[in-house]
Each structure stands twice: as C-alpha cells, then as structure tokens.
PDB file of C-alpha atoms in Angstrom:
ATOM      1  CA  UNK A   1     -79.079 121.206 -96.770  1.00  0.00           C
ATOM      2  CA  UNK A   2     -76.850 123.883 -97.598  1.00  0.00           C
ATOM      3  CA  UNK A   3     -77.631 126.898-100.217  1.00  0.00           C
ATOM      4  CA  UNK A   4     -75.548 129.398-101.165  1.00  0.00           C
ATOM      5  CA  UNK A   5     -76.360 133.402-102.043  1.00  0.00           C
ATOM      6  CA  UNK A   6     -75.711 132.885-105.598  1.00  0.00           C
ATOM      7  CA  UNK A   7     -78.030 130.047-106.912  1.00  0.00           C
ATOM      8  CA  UNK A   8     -81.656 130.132-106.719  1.00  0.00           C
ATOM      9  CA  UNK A   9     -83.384 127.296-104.732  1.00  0.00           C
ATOM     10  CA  UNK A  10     -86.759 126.277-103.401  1.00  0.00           C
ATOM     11  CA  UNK A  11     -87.448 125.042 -99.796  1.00  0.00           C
ATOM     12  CA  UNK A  12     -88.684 121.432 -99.314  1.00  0.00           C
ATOM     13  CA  UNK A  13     -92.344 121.344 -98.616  1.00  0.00           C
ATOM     14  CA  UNK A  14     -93.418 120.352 -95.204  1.00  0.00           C
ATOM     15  CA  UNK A  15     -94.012 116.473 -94.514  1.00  0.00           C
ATOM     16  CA  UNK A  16     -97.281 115.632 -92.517  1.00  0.00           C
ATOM     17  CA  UNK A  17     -96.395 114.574 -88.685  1.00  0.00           C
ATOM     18  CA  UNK A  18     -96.664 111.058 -88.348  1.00  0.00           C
ATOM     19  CA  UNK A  19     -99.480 109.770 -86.951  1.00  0.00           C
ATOM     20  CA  UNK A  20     -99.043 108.834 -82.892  1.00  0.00           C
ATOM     21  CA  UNK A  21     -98.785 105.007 -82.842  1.00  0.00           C
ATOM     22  CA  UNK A  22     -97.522 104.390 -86.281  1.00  0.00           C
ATOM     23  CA  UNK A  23     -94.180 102.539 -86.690  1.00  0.00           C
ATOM     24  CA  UNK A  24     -91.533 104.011 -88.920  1.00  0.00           C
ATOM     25  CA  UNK A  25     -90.577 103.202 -92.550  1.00  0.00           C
ATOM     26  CA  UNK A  26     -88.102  99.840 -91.710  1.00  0.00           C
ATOM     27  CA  UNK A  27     -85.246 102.038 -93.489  1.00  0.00           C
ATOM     28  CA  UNK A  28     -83.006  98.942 -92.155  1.00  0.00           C
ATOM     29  CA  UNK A  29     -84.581  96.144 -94.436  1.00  0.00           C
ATOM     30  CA  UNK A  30     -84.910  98.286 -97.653  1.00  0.00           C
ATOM     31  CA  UNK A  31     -80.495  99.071 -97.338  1.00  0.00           C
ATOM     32  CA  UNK A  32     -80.211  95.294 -96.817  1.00  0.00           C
ATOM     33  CA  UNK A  33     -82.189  94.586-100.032  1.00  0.00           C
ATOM     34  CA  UNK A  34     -80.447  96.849-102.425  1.00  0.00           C
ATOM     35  CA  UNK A  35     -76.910  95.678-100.918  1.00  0.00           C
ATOM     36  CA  UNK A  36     -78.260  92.051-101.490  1.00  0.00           C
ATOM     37  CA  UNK A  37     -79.427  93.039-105.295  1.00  0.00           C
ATOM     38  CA  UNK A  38     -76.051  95.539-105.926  1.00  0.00           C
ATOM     39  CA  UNK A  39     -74.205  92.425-104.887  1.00  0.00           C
ATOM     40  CA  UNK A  40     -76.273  89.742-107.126  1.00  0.00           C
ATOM     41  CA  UNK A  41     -75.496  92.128-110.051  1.00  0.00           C
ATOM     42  CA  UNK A  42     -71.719  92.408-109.339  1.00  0.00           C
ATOM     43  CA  UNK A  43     -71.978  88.607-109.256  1.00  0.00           C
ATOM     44  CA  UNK A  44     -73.361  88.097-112.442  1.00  0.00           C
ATOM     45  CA  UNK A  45     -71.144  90.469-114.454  1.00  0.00           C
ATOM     46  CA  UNK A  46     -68.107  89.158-112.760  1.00  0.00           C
ATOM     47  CA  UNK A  47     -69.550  85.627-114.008  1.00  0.00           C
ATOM     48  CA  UNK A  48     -70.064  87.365-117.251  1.00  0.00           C
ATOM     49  CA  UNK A  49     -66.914  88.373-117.797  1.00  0.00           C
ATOM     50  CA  UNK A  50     -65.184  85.783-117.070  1.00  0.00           C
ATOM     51  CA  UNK A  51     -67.289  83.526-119.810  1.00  0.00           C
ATOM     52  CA  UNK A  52     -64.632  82.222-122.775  1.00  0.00           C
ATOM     53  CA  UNK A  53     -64.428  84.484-125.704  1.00  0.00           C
ATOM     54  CA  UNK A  54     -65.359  87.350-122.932  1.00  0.00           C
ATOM     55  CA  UNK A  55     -62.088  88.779-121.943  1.00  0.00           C
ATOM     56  CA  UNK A  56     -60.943  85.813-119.259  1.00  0.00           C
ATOM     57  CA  UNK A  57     -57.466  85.715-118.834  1.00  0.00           C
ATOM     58  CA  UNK A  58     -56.988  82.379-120.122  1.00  0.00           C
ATOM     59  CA  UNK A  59     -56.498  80.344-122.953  1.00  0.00           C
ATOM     60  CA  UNK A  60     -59.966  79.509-124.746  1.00  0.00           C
ATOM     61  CA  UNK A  61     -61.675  79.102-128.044  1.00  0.00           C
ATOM     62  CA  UNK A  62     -62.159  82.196-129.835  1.00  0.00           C
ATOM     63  CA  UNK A  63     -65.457  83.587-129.605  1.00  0.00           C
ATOM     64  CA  UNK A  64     -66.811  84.958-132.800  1.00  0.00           C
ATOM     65  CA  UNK A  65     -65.016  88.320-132.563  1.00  0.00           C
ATOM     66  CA  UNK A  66     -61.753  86.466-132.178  1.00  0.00           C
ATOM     67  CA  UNK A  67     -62.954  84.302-135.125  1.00  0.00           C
ATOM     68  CA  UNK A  68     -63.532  87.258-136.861  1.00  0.00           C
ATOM     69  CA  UNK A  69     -60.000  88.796-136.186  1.00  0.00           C
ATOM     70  CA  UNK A  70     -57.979  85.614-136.777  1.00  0.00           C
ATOM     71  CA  UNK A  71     -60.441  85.232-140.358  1.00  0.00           C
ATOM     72  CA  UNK A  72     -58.882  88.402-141.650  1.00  0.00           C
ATOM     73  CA  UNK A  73     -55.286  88.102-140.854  1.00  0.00           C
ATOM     74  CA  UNK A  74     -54.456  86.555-143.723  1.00  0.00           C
ATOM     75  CA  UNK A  75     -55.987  88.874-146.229  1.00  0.00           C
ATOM     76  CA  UNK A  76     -55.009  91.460-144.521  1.00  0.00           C
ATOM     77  CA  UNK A  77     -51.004  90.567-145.099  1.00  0.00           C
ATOM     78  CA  UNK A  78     -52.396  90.357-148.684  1.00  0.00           C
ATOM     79  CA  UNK A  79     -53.283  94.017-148.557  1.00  0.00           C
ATOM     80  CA  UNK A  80     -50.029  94.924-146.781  1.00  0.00           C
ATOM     81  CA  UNK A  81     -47.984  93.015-149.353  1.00  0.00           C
ATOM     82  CA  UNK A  82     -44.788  94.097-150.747  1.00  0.00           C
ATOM     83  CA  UNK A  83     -43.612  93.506-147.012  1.00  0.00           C
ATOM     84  CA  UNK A  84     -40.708  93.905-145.038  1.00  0.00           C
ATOM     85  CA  UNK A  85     -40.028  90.612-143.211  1.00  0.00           C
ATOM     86  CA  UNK A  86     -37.527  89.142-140.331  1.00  0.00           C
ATOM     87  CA  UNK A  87     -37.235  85.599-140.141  1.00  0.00           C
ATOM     88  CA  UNK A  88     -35.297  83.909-137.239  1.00  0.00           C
ATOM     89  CA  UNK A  89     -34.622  80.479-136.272  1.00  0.00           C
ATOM     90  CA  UNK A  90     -32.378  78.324-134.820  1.00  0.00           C
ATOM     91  CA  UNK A  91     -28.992  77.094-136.506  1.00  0.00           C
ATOM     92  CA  UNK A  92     -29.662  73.659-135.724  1.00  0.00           C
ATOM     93  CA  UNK A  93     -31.404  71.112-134.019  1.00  0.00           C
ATOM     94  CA  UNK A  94     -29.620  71.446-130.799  1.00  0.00           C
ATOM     95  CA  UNK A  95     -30.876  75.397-130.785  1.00  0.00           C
ATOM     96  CA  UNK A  96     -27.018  76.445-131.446  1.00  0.00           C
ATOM     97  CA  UNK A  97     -26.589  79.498-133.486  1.00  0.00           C
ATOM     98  CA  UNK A  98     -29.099  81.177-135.419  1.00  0.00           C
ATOM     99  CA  UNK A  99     -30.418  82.048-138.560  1.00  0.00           C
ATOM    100  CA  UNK A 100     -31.648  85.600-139.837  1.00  0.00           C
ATOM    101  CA  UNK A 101     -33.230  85.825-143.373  1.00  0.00           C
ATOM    102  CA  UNK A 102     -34.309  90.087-143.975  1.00  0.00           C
ATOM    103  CA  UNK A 103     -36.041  90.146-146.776  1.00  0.00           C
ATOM    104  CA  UNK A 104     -39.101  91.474-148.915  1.00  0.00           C
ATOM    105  CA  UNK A 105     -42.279  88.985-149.767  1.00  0.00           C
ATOM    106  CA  UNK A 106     -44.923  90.278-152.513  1.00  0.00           C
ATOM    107  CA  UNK A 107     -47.785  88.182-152.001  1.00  0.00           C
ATOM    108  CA  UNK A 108     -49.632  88.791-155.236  1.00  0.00           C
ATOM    109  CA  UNK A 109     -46.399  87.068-157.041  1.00  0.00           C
ATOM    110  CA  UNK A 110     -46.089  84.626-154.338  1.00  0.00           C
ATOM    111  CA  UNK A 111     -42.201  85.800-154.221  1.00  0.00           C
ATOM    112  CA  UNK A 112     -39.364  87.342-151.686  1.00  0.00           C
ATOM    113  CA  UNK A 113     -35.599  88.058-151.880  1.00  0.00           C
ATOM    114  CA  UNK A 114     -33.958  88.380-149.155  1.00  0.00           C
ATOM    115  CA  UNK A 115     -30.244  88.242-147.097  1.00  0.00           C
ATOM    116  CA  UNK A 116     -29.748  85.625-145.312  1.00  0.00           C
ATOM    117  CA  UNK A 117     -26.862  85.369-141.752  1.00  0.00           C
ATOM    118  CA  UNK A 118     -25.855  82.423-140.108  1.00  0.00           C
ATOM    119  CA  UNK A 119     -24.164  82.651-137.145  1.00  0.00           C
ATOM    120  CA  UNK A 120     -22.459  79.702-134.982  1.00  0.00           C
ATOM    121  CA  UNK A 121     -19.900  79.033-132.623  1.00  0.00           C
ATOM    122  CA  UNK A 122     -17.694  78.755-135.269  1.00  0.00           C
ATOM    123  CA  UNK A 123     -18.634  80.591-138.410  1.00  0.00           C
ATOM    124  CA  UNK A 124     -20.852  83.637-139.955  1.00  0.00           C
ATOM    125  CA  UNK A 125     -21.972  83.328-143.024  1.00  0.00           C
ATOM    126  CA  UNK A 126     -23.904  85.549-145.315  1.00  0.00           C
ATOM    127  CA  UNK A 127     -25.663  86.021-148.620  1.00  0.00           C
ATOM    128  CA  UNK A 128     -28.716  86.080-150.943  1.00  0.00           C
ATOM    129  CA  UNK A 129     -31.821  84.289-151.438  1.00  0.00           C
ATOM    130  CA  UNK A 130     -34.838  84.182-153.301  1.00  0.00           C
ATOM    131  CA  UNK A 131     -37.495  81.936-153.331  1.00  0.00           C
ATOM    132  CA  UNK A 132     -41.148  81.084-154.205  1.00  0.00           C
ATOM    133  CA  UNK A 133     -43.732  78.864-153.594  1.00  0.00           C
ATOM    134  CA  UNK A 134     -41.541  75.786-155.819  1.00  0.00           C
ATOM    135  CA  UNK A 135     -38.426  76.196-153.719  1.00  0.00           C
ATOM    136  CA  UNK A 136     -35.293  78.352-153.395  1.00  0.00           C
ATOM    137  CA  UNK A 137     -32.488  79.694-155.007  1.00  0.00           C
ATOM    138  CA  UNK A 138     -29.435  80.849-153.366  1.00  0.00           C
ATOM    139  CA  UNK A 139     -27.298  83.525-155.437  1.00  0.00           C
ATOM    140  CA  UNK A 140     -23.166  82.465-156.322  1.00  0.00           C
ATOM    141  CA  UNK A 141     -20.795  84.641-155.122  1.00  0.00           C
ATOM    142  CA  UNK A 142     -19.491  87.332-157.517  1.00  0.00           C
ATOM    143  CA  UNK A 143     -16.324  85.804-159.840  1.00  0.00           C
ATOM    144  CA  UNK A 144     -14.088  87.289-161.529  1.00  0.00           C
ATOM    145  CA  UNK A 145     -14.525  87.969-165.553  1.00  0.00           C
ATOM    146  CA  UNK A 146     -12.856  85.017-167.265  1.00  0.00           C
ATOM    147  CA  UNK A 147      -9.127  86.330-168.798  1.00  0.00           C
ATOM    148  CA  UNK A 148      -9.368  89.699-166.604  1.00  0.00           C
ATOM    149  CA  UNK A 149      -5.462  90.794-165.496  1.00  0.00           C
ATOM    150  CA  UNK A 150      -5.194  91.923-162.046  1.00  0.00           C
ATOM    151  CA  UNK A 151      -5.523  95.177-161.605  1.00  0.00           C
ATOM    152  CA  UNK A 152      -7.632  95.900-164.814  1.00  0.00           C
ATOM    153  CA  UNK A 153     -11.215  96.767-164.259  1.00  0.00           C
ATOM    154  CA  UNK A 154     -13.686  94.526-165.524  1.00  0.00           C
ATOM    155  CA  UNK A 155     -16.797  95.854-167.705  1.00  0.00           C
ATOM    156  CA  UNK A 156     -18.993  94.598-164.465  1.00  0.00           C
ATOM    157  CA  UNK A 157     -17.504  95.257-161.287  1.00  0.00           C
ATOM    158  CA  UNK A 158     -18.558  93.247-158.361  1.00  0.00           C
ATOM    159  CA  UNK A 159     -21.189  94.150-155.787  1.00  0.00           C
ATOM    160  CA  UNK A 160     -20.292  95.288-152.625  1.00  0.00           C
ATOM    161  CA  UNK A 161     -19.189  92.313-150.965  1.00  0.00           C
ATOM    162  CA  UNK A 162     -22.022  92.722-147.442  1.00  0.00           C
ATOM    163  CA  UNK A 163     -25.905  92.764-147.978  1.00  0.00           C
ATOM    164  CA  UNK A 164     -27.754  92.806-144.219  1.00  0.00           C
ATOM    165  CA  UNK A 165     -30.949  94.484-145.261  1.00  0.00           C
ATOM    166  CA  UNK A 166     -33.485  93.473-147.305  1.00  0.00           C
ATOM    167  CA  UNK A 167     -33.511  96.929-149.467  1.00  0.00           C
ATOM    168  CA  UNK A 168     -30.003  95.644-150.027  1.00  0.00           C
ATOM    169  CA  UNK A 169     -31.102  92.439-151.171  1.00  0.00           C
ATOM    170  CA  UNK A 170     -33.490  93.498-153.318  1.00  0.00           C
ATOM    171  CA  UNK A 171     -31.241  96.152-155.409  1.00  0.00           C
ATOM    172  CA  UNK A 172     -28.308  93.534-154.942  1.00  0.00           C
ATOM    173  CA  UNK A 173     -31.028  90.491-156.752  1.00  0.00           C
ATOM    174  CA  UNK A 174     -31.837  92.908-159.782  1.00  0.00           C
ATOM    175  CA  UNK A 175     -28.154  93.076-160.610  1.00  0.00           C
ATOM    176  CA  UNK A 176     -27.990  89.342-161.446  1.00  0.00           C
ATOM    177  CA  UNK A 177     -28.932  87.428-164.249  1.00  0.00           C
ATOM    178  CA  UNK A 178     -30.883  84.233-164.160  1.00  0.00           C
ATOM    179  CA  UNK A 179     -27.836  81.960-164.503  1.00  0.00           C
ATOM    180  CA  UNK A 180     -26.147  83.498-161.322  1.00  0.00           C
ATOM    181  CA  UNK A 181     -28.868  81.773-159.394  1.00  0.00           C
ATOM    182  CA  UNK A 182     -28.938  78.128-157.808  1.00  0.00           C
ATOM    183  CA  UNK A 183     -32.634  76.822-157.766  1.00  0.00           C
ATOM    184  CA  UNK A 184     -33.418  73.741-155.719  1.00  0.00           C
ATOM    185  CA  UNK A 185     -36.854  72.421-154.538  1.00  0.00           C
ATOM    186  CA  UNK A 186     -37.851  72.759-150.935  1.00  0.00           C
ATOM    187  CA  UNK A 187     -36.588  70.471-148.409  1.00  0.00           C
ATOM    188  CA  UNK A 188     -38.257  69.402-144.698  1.00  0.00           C
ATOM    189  CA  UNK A 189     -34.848  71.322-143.203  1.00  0.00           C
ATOM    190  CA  UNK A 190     -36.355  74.246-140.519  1.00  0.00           C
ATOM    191  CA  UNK A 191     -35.095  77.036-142.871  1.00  0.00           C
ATOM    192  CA  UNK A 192     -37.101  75.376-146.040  1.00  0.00           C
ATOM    193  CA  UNK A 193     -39.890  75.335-143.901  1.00  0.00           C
ATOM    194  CA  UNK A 194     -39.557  78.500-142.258  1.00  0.00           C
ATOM    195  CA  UNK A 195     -39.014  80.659-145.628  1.00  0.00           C
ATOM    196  CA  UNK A 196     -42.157  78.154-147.346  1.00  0.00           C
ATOM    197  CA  UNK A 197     -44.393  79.978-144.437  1.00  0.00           C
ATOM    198  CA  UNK A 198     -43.482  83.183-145.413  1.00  0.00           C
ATOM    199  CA  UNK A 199     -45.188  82.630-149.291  1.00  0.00           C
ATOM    200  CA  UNK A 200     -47.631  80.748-148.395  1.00  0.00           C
ATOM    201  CA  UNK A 201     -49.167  82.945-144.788  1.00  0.00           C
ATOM    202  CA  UNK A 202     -51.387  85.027-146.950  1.00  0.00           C
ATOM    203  CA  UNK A 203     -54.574  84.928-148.688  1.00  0.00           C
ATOM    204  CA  UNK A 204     -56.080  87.060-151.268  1.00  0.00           C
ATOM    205  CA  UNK A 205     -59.791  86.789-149.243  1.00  0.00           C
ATOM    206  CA  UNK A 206     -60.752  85.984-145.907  1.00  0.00           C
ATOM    207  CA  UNK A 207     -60.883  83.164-144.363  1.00  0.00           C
ATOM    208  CA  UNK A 208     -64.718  81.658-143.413  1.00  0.00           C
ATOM    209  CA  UNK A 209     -64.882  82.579-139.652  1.00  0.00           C
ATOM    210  CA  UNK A 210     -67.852  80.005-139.301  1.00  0.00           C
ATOM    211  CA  UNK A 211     -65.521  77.247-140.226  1.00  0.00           C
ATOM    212  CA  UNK A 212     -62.301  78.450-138.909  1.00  0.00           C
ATOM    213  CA  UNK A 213     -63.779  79.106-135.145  1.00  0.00           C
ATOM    214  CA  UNK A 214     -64.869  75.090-135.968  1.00  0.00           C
ATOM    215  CA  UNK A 215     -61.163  73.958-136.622  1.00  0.00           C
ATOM    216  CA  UNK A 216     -59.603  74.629-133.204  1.00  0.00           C
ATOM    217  CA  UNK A 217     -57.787  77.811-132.928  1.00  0.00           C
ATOM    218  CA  UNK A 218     -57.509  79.267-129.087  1.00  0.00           C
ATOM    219  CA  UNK A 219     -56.705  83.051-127.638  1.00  0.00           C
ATOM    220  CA  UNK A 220     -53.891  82.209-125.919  1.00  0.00           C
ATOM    221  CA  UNK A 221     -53.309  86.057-124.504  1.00  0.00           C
ATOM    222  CA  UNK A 222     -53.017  89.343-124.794  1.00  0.00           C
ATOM    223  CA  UNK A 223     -49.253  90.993-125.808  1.00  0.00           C
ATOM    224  CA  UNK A 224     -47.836  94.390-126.969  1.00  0.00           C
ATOM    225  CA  UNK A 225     -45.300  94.480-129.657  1.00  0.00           C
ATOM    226  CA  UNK A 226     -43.462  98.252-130.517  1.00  0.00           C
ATOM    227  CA  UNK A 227     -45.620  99.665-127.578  1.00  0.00           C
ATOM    228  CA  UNK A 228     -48.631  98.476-129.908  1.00  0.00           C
ATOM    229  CA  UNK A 229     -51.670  96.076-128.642  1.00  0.00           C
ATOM    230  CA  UNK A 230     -51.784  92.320-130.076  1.00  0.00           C
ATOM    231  CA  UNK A 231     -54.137  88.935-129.497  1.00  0.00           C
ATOM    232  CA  UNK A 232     -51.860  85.933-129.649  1.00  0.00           C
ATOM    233  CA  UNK A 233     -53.706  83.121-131.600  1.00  0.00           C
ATOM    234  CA  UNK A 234     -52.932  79.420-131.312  1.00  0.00           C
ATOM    235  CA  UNK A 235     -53.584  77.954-134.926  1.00  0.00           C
ATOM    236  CA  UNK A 236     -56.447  76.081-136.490  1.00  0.00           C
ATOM    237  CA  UNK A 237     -55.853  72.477-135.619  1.00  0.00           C
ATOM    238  CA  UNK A 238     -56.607  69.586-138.239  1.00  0.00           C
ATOM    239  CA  UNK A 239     -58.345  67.208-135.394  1.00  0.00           C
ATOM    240  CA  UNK A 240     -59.652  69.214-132.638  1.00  0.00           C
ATOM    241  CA  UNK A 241     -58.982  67.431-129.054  1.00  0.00           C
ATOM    242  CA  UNK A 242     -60.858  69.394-126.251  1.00  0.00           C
ATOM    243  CA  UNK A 243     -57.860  67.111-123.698  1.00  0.00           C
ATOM    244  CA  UNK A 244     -55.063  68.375-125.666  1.00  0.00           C
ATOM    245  CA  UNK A 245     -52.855  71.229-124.427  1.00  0.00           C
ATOM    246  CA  UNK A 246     -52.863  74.397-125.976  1.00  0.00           C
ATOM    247  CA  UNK A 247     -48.732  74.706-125.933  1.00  0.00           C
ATOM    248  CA  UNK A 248     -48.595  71.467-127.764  1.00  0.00           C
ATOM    249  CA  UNK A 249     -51.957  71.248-130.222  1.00  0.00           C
ATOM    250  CA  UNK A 250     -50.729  74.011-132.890  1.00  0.00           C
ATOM    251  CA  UNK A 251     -47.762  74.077-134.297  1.00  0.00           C
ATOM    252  CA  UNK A 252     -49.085  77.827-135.357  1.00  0.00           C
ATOM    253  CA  UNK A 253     -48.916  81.291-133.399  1.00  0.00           C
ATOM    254  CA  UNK A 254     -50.394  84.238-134.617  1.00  0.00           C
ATOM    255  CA  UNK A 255     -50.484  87.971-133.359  1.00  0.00           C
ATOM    256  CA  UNK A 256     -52.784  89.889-134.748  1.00  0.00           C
ATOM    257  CA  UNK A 257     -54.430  93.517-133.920  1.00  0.00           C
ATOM    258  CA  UNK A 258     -57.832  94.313-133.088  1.00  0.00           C
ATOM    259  CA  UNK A 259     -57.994  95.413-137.055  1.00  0.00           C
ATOM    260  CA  UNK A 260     -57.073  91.720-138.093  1.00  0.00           C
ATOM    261  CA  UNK A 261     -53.530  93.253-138.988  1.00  0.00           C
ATOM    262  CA  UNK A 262     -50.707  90.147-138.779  1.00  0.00           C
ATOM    263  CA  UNK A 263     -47.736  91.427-136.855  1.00  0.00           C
ATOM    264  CA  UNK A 264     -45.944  87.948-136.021  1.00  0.00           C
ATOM    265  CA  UNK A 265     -46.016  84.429-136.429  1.00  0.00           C
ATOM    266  CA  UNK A 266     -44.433  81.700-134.996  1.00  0.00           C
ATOM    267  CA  UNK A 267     -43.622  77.869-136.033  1.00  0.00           C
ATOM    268  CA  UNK A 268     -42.403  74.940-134.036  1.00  0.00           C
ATOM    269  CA  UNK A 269     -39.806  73.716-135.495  1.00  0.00           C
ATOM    270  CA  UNK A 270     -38.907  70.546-133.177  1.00  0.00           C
ATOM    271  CA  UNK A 271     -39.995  70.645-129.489  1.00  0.00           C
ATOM    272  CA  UNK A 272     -39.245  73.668-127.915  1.00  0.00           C
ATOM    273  CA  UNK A 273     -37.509  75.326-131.218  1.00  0.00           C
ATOM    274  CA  UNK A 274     -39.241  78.051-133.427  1.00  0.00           C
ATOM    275  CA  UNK A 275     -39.089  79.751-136.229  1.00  0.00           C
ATOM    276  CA  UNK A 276     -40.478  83.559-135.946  1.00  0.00           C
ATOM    277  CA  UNK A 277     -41.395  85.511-139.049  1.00  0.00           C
ATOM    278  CA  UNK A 278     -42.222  89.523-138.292  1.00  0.00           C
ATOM    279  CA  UNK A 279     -43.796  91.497-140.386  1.00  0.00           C
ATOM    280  CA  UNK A 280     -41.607  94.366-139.638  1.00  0.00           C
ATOM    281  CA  UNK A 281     -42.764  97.189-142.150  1.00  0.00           C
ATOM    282  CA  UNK A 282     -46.022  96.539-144.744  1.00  0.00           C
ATOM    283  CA  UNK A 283     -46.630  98.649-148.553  1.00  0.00           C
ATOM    284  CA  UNK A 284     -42.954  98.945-148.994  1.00  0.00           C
ATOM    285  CA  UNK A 285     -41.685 101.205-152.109  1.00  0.00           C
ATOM    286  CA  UNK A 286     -39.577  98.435-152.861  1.00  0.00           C
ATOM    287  CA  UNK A 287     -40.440  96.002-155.459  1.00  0.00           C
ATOM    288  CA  UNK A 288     -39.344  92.163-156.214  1.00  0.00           C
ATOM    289  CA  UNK A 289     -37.089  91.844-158.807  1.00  0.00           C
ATOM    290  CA  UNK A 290     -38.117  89.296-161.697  1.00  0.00           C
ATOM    291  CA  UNK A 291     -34.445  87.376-160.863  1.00  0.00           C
ATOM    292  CA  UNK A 292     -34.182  84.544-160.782  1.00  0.00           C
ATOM    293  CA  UNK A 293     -37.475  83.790-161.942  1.00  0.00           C
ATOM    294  CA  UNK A 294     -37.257  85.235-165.949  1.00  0.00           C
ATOM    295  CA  UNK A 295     -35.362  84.714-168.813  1.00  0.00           C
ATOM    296  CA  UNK A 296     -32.146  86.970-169.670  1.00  0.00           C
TER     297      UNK A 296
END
C-alpha cells in the first residue's frame, strides 16, 4: 500500500497469525468460481441480446417497441403535412430512364402538385401535375391567346417555360384555371401507383400496434439517411407466412426514426424495380393551391 503526505489514512489493523497446522483459504477455487459465474453472465446477456426485437442484426418481427415506432409513422406524416416530397421510379418496365415527380402533398386535403421529369435514352420531358386520391391531372402547355399578332403582348403572358421544384409547381398550379387541367382516373401504370402512395401513406391517428405487430411487418436493419439514424421496416403483410422471405413478402419499405418520424418509403414496382417516395422537408410554408380541384 502506498500513502502519500497529503491525504490522511489509517493503517490496517493487525490479522491474528494463523494457527500452526491450519491450511490456507483455497484462494484458487474461489477465482475459478467467479470466472465460471462472470462467464455464465456474459453468456446470458450475449443470449439476451441477440433475442428478436432485441437489437440482433437480422431481419425479425418487430418487437413491441418496433410495433410501436412503425404504429406512428403514419400519423406522424399527418402532423408533418404540407410536405416536401421526391418521388423516383423507373421509366419503364425494362428499368430504362427514370421518372422524378418534386412536389408538395397536404395530407389533411388528401392533395399534391407537383413537377414531374422524364428522362430516357431518347427524350426529357417535363411538366405539371396534380392529383388526389380520384386520380390525376396533368396541366396543358401554355397557348397562345386566340387572334394575338406576333409581337403584341397578350393580357396573360405565359409562365416561364421550366418548373423543377416543387415551390415552382405550386406558384406555377395557382396561375391556372380549372379548364387548363386534364383529369383522368388512376391507372395500374408504376407512376399511377407510385403518386396514389403518396395520398394515401398517411393517417390522421395511429395505427393499433397490437394488431399491426399481428400482420407481419419485419426490422429489416438499421440505416442513416442525411447523417441521421433510421429503422428500415418491411410492411404489414395481408397473409403472414413464417417460410416466406423477407425481400419478397412486402411489397412495402419504411424508414422511420426512433420518434416514429417517416423519412422514406419504398414500393416494388415489378421484380427488382421500385418506386421511392422521400419525405425531403415536412411543415412547409407552402400551401396547395385549390387548382384543379374548384370552380373558376
């Protein structure tokens, strides 16, 4: 024992002799013993751990936590709503090209505008959109007043010709009247689908976690996003099959935040094609026109 100048100690108090004859303390089997119960403990945490729902490494049904998290991701887009959304997909079936709708979704109207790019091999194309839980309509190009003389400005001049963001979109919708619209109902084509997910992703309450954790859905894995911390979330499925494989059983992806926040989701489209939908910036200033939805 060492003791320094400057703190105060006591000196240990004398131990009896031991007695002549009497064996020592078996030191040797009381270290073996603790190793053996230091080791039985590491085992059981370790066995712990690695339990589903626990923090293992891979896929398994969501524990009630996860349940928990995956019951409120739903609402919580609700909250977030007006949203600033990215949708991508695939130009076609082949996986040629792609798609790229920007747009913003209000929730509580069930409604998004949005520009829309498609890019191939052989074209780029661009406009607006809007659509709704009924279907879509796609925005004419500006015309030319009916009589005007070139060179002679018209009492409505045309927009500016390029709208890539969705704040673009937006002001560019709330210049047009209703008949400048095209409405059509959805279709099964991946866009239809794609933009139909968008409306429809969010709920105005949670979901039952009882009854979702009951319908399927699996943590796939753990993923950051923007330096940010996400669960990824395989769907509910409508027939559970404990054989099935977790690629192929949900057509559904999810990331989510340890707050239940939604952050991305993902559709299969066709085997081994998706459609992603980010949720790239939540409470926007920017509002959803009433176009093409009202009169006038």
């Amino acid at each position: 024992m060492r003791f320094s100048p400057h703190e105060p100690h006591e000196l240990p108090e004398p131990q009896p002799p031991r007695e002549p004859g009497k064996p020592r303390e078996p030191r040797k089997k009381i270290w073996v013993a603790a190793i053996a119960a230091t080791t039985a403990l590491a085992g059981a945490l370790t066995a712990l751990l690695l339990l589903p729902g626990n923090g293992g490494t891979s896929p398994h049904p969501v524990s009630a936590d996860e349940a928990q998290r995956l019951a409120l991701a739903r609402f919580r887009a609700y909250e977030a709503s007006p949203a600033e959304v990215t949708v991508r997909l695939p130009a076609t079936e082949t996986g040629d090209g792609t798609i790229t709708v920007r747009a913003v979704v209000d929730h509580h109207a069930h409604r998004a505008v949005g520009a829309y790019e498609i890019v191939d091999d052989t074209r780029t194309l661009q406009g607006l959109l809007a659509w709704d839980q009924e279907g879509i309509a796609v925005a004419r190009p500006p015309a030319a007043a009916p009589g005007a003389e070139p060179g002679r400005t018209t009492t409505r001049p045309p927009a500016p010709d390029i709208v890539t963001t969705a704040a673009q979109a937006v002001r560019r919708a709330g210049t047009l009247k209703r008949e400048e619209w095209t409405r059509r109902p959805y279709s099964t084509a991946p866009l239809d689908r794609a933009l139909r997910l968008v409306v429809s992703v969010a709920a105005d309450r949670p979901d039952n976690a009882a009854l979702l954790a009951r319908s399927g859905p699996l943590w796939l894995r753990d993923e950051r996003l923007d330096g940010h911390g996400y669960g990824v979330f395989s769907g509910p499925r409508p027939t559970p099959s404990g054989s099935a494989s977790p690629a192929d059983d949900s057509t559904l992806t999810y990331w989510i935040d340890a707050d239940g926040n939604l952050r991305r989701v993902t559709a299969r489209m066709s085997p081994g094609h998706y459609a992603t939908v980010d949720f790239v910036a939540t409470r926007v200033r920017t509002v959803v026109p009433g176009a093409p939805w009202t009169k006038g």
